[in-house]
Short mmCIF file of C-alpha atoms and ligand atoms in Angstrom, two decimals:
data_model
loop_
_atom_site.label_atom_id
_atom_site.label_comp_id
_atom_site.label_asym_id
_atom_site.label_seq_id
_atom_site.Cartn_x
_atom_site.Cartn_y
_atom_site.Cartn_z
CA UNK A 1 -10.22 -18.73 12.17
CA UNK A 2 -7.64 -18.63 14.87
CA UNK A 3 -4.37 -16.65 15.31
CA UNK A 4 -1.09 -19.06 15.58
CA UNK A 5 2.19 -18.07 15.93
CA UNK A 6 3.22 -14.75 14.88
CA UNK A 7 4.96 -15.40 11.05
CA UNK A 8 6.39 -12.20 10.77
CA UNK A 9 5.88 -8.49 12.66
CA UNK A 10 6.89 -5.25 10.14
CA UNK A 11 6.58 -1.72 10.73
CA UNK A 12 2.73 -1.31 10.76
CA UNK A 13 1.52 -5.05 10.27
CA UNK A 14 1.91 -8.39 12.10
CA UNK A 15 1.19 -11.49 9.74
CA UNK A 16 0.03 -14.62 11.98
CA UNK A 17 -0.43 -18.53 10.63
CA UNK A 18 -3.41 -19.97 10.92
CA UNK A 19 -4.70 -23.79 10.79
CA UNK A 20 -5.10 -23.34 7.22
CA UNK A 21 -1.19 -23.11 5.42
CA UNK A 22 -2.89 -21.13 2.64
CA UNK A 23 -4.24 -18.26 5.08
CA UNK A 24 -2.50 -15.26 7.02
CA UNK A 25 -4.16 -13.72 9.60
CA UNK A 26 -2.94 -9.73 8.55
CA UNK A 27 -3.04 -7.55 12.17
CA UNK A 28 -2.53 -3.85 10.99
CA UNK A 29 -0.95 -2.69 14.23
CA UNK A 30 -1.36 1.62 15.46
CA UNK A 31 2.10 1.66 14.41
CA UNK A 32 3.19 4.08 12.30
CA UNK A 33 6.53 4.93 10.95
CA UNK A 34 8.22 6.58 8.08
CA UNK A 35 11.87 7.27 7.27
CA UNK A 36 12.40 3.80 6.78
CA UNK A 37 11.86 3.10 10.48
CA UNK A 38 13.77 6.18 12.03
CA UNK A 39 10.77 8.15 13.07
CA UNK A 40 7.64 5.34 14.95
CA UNK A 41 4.57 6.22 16.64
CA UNK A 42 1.47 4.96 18.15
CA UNK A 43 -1.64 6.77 16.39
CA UNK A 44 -3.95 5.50 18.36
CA UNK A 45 -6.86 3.87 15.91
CA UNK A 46 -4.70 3.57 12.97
CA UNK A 47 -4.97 -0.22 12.94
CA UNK A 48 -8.88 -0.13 12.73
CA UNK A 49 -8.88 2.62 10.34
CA UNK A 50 -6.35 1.26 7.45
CA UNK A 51 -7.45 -2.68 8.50
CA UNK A 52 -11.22 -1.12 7.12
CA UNK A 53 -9.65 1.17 4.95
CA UNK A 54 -7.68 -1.82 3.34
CA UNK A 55 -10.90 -4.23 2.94
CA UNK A 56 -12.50 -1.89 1.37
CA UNK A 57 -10.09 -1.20 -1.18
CA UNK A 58 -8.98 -4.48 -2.33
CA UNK A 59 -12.93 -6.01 -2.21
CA UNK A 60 -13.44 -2.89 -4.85
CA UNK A 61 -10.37 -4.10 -6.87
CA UNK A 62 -10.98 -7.64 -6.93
CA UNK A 63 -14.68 -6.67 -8.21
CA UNK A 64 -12.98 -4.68 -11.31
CA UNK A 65 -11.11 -7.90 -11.99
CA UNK A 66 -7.89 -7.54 -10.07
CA UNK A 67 -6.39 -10.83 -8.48
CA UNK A 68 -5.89 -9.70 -4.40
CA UNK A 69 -4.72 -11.59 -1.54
CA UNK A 70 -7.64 -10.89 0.54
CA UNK A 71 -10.29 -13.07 1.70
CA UNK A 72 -12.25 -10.93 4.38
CA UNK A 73 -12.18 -9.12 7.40
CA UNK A 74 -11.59 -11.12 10.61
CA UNK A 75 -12.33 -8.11 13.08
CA UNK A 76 -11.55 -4.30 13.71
CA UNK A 77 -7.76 -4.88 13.16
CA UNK A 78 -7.34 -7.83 11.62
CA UNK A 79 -8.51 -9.68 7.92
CA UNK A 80 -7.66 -13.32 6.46
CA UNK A 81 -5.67 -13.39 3.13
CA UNK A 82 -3.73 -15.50 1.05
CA UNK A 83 -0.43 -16.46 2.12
CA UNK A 84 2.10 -15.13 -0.89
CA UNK A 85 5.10 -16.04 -1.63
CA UNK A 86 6.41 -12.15 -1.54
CA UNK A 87 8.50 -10.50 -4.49
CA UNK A 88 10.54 -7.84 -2.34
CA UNK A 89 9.79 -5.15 -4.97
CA UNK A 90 7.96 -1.78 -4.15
CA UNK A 91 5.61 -0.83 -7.46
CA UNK A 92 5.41 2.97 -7.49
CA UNK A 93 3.64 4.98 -10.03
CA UNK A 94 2.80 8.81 -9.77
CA UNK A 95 0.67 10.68 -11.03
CA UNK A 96 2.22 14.06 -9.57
CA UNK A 97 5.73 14.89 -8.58
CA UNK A 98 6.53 14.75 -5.10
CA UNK A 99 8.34 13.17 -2.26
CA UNK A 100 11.34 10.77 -3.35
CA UNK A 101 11.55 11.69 -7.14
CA UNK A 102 11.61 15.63 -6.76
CA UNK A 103 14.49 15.15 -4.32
CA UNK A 104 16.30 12.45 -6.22
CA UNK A 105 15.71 13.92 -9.65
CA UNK A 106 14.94 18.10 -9.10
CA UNK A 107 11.79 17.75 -10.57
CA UNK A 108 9.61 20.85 -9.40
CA UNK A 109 7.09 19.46 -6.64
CA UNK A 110 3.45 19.34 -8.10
CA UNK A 111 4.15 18.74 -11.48
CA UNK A 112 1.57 17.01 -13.27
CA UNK A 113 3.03 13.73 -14.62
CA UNK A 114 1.35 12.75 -17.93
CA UNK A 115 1.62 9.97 -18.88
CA UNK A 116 1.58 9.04 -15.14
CA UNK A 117 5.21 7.13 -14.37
CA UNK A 118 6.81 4.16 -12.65
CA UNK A 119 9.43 3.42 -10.43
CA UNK A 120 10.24 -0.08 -9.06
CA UNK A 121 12.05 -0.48 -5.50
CA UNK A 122 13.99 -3.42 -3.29
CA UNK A 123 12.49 -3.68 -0.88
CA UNK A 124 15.34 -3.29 1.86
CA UNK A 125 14.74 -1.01 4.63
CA UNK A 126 19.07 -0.87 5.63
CA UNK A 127 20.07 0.06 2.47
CA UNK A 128 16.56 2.72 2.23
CA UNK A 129 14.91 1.27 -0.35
CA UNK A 130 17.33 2.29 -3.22
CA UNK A 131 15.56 2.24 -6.77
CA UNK A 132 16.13 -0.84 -8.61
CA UNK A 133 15.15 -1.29 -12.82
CA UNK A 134 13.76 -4.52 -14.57
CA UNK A 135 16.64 -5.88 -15.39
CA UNK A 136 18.10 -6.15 -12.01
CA UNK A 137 14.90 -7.71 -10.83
CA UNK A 138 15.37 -10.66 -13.45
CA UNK A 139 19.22 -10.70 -12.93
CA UNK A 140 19.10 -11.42 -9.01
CA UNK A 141 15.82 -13.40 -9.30
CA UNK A 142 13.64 -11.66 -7.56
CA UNK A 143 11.06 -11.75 -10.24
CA UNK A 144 10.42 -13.21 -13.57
CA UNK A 145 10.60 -11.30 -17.48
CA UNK A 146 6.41 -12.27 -17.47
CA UNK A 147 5.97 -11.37 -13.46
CA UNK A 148 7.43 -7.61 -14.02
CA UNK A 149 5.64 -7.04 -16.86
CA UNK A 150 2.42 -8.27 -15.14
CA UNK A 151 2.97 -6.03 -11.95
CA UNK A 152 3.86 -3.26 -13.87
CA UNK A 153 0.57 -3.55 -15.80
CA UNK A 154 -1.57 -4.20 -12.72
CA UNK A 155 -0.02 -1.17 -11.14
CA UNK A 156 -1.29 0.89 -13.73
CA UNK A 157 -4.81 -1.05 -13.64
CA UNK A 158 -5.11 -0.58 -10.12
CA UNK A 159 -3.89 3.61 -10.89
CA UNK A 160 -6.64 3.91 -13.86
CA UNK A 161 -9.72 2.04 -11.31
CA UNK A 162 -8.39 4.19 -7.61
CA UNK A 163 -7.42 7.84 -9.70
CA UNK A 164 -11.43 7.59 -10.68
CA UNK A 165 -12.69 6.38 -7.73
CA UNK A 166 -10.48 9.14 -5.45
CA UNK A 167 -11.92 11.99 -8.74
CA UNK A 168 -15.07 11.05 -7.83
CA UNK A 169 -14.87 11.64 -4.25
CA UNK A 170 -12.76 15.13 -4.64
CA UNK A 171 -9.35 14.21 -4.33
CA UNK A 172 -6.20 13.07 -6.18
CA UNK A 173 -4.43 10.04 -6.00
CA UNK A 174 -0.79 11.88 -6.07
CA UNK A 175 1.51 8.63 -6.07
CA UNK A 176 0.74 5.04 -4.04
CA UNK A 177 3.08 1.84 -3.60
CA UNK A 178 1.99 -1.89 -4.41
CA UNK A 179 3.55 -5.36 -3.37
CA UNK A 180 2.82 -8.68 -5.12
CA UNK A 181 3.66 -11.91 -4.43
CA UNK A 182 2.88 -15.44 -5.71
CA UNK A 183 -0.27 -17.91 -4.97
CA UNK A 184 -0.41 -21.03 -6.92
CA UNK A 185 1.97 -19.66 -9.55
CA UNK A 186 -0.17 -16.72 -9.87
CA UNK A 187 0.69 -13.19 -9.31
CA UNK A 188 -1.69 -11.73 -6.80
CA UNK A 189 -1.65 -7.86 -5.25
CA UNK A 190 -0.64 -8.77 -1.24
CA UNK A 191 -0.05 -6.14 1.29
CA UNK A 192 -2.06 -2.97 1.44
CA UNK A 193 -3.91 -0.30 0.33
CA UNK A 194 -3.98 2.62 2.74
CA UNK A 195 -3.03 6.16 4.01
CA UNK A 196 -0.11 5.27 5.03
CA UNK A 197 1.19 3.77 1.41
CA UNK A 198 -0.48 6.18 -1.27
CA UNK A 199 -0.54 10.11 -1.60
CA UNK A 200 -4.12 11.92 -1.53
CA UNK A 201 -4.51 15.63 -1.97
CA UNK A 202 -8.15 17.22 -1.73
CA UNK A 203 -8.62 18.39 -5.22
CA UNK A 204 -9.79 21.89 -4.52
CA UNK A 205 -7.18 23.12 -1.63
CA UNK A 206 -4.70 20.02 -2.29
CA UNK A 207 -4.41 19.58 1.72
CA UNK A 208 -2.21 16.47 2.24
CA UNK A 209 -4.62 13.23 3.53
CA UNK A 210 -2.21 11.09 3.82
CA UNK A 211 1.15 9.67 5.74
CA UNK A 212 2.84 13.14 4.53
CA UNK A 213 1.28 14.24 7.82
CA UNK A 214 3.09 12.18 9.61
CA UNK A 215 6.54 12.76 7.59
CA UNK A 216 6.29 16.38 7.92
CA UNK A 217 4.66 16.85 11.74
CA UNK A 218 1.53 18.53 10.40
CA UNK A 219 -0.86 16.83 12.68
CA UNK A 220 -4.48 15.24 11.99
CA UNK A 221 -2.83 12.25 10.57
CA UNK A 222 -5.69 9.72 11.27
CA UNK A 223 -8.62 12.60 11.21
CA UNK A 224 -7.30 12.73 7.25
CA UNK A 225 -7.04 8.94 7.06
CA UNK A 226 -10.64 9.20 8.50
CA UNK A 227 -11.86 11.52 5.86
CA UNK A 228 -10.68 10.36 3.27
CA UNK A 229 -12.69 6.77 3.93
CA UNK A 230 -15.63 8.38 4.97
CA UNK A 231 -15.46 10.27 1.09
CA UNK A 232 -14.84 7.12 -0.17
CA UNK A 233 -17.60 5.69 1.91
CA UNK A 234 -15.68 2.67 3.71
CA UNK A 235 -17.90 2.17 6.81
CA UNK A 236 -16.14 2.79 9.61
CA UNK A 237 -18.74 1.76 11.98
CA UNK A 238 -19.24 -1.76 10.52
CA UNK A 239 -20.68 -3.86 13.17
CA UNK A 240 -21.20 -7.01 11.64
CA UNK A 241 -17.90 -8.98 11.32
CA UNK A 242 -18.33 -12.45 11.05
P1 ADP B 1 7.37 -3.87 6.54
O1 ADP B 1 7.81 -5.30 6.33
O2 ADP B 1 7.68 -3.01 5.36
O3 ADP B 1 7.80 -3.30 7.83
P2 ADP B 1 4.55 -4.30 7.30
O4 ADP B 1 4.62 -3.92 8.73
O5 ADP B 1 3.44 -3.78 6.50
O6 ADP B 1 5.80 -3.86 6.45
O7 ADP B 1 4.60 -5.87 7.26
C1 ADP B 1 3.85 -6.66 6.45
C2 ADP B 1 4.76 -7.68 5.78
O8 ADP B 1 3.96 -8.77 5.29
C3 ADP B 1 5.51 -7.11 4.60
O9 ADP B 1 6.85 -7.61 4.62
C4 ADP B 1 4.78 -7.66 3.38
O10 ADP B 1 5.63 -7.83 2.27
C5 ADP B 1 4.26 -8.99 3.90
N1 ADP B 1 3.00 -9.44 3.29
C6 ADP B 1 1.97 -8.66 2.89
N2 ADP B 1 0.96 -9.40 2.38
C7 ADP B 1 1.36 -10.69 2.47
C8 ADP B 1 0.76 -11.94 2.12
N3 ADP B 1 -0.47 -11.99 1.59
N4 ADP B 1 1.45 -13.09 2.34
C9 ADP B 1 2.70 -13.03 2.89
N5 ADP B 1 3.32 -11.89 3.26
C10 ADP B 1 2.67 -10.73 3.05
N1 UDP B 2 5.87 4.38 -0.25
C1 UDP B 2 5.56 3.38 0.65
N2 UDP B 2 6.56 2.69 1.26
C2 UDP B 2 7.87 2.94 1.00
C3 UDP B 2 8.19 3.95 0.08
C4 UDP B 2 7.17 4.66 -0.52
O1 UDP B 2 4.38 3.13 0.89
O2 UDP B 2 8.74 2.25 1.57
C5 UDP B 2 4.81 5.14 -0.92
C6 UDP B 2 4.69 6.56 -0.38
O3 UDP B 2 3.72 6.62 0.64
C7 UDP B 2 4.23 7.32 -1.61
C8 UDP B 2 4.85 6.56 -2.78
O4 UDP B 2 5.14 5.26 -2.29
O5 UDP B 2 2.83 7.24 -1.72
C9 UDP B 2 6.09 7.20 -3.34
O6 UDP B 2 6.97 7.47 -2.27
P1 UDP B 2 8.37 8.25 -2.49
O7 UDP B 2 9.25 7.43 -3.37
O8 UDP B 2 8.08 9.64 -2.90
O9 UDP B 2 9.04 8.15 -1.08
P2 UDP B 2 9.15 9.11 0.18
O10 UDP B 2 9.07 10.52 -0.27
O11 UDP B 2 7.98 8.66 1.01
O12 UDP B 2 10.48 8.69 0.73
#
């Protein structure tokens, strides 16, 4: 499958057309930024890491019966998936207090959240994201009644299959974001699953893995992206892309 033009370049990802309407060609760029864009860097093998990272994820999701957008890798950087129709709503559930909510809410950092909870936001990087409820996602139209109810329970599908998987390999899944969007009528899980869009603490000293050390300066970021696939056992060495 060949690249065409360039259908839309974000903050970590380029999404190219293809000769086939119902495929994206999904680049995940060295990019990384946080603070909604303010603070960008080059990590040098970021792309690579999360484009693996990301395949390996959503191939283990779609085998525990969860409808994803991906089809397979393409090469070191880049994978074929569908081509959704986006809902520009961030999914959000935590398992642990931190970031955003402790801030917004003076909830003490850490805090166990049982049952684990759920936050929705717009998508809308000039106005930072703000927090948005169900009812304002049927009011403007940016989702159905049925399709928030459906991404809500996926979300905590995809929370229940990843917080065992990450158990198993000695670390906690703290808090991650989801994006769906619409194939054939169907909601489907699009975007990604990385580093750079969950929380992961090592269970024992509950060192940050994750994009927090990028946020905060603390250094290692893609060393702790690294180790956290290897524990997972993503092959980071795969050779044989077709
Ligand atoms: P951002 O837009 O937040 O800067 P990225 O750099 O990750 O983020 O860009 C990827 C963009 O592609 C996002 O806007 C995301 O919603 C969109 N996207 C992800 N998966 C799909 C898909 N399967 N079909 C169409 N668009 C997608
Ligand atoms: N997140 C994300 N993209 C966003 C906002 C949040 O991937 O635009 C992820 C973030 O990495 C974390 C979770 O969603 O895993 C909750 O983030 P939070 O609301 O605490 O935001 P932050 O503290 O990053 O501003």
């Amino acid at each position: 499958m060949e690249r065409g033009v360039e259908l839309y370049s974000g903050k970590a990802k380029s999404m190219h057309l293809t000769e086939d309407p119902g495929r994206l060609i999904m680049e995940f760029r060295d990019d990384t930024s946080a603070f909604d864009g303010e603070k960008i860097e080059q990590l040098d093998r970021k792309g690579m890491v999360n484009n693996l990272f990301n395949a390996f994820i959503m191939t283990k999701l779609e085998n525990a019966g969860v409808n994803t957008h991906f089809d397979k890798l393409l090469s070191r950087t880049e994978s074929i998936v569908r081509n959704l129709d986006m809902i520009p709503v961030e999914c959000v559930v935590r398992n642990i207090a931190t970031g955003s909510l402790c801030k917004r809410l003076g909830i003490e950092d850490g805090l166990n959240l049982e049952p684990p909870t759920f936050e929705f936001f717009l998508k809308d990087d000039a106005r930072h994201d703000p927090m948005i409820n169900d009812y304002h996602i049927e009011s403007f139209g940016w989702a159905t009644r049925d399709e928030v109810a459906l991404m809500k329970r996926n979300t905590f599908q995809v929370n229940e299959i990843l917080g065992a998987m990450f158990a198993d390999a000695g670390m906690i899944l703290v808090d991650f974001k989801l994006e769906f969007g619409r194939y054939d009528g169907n909601l489907v899980l699009g975007d990604e699953f990385t580093p750079d869009g969950c929380r992961v603490w090592d269970t024992e000293t509950r060192k940050k893995l994750d994009k927090d050390r990028f946020r905060h300066g603390l250094g290692g970021v893609i060393e702790a992206y690294e180790e956290v696939a290897l524990r997972l056992g993503v092959d980071l060495e795969i050779a044989a892309i077709q």
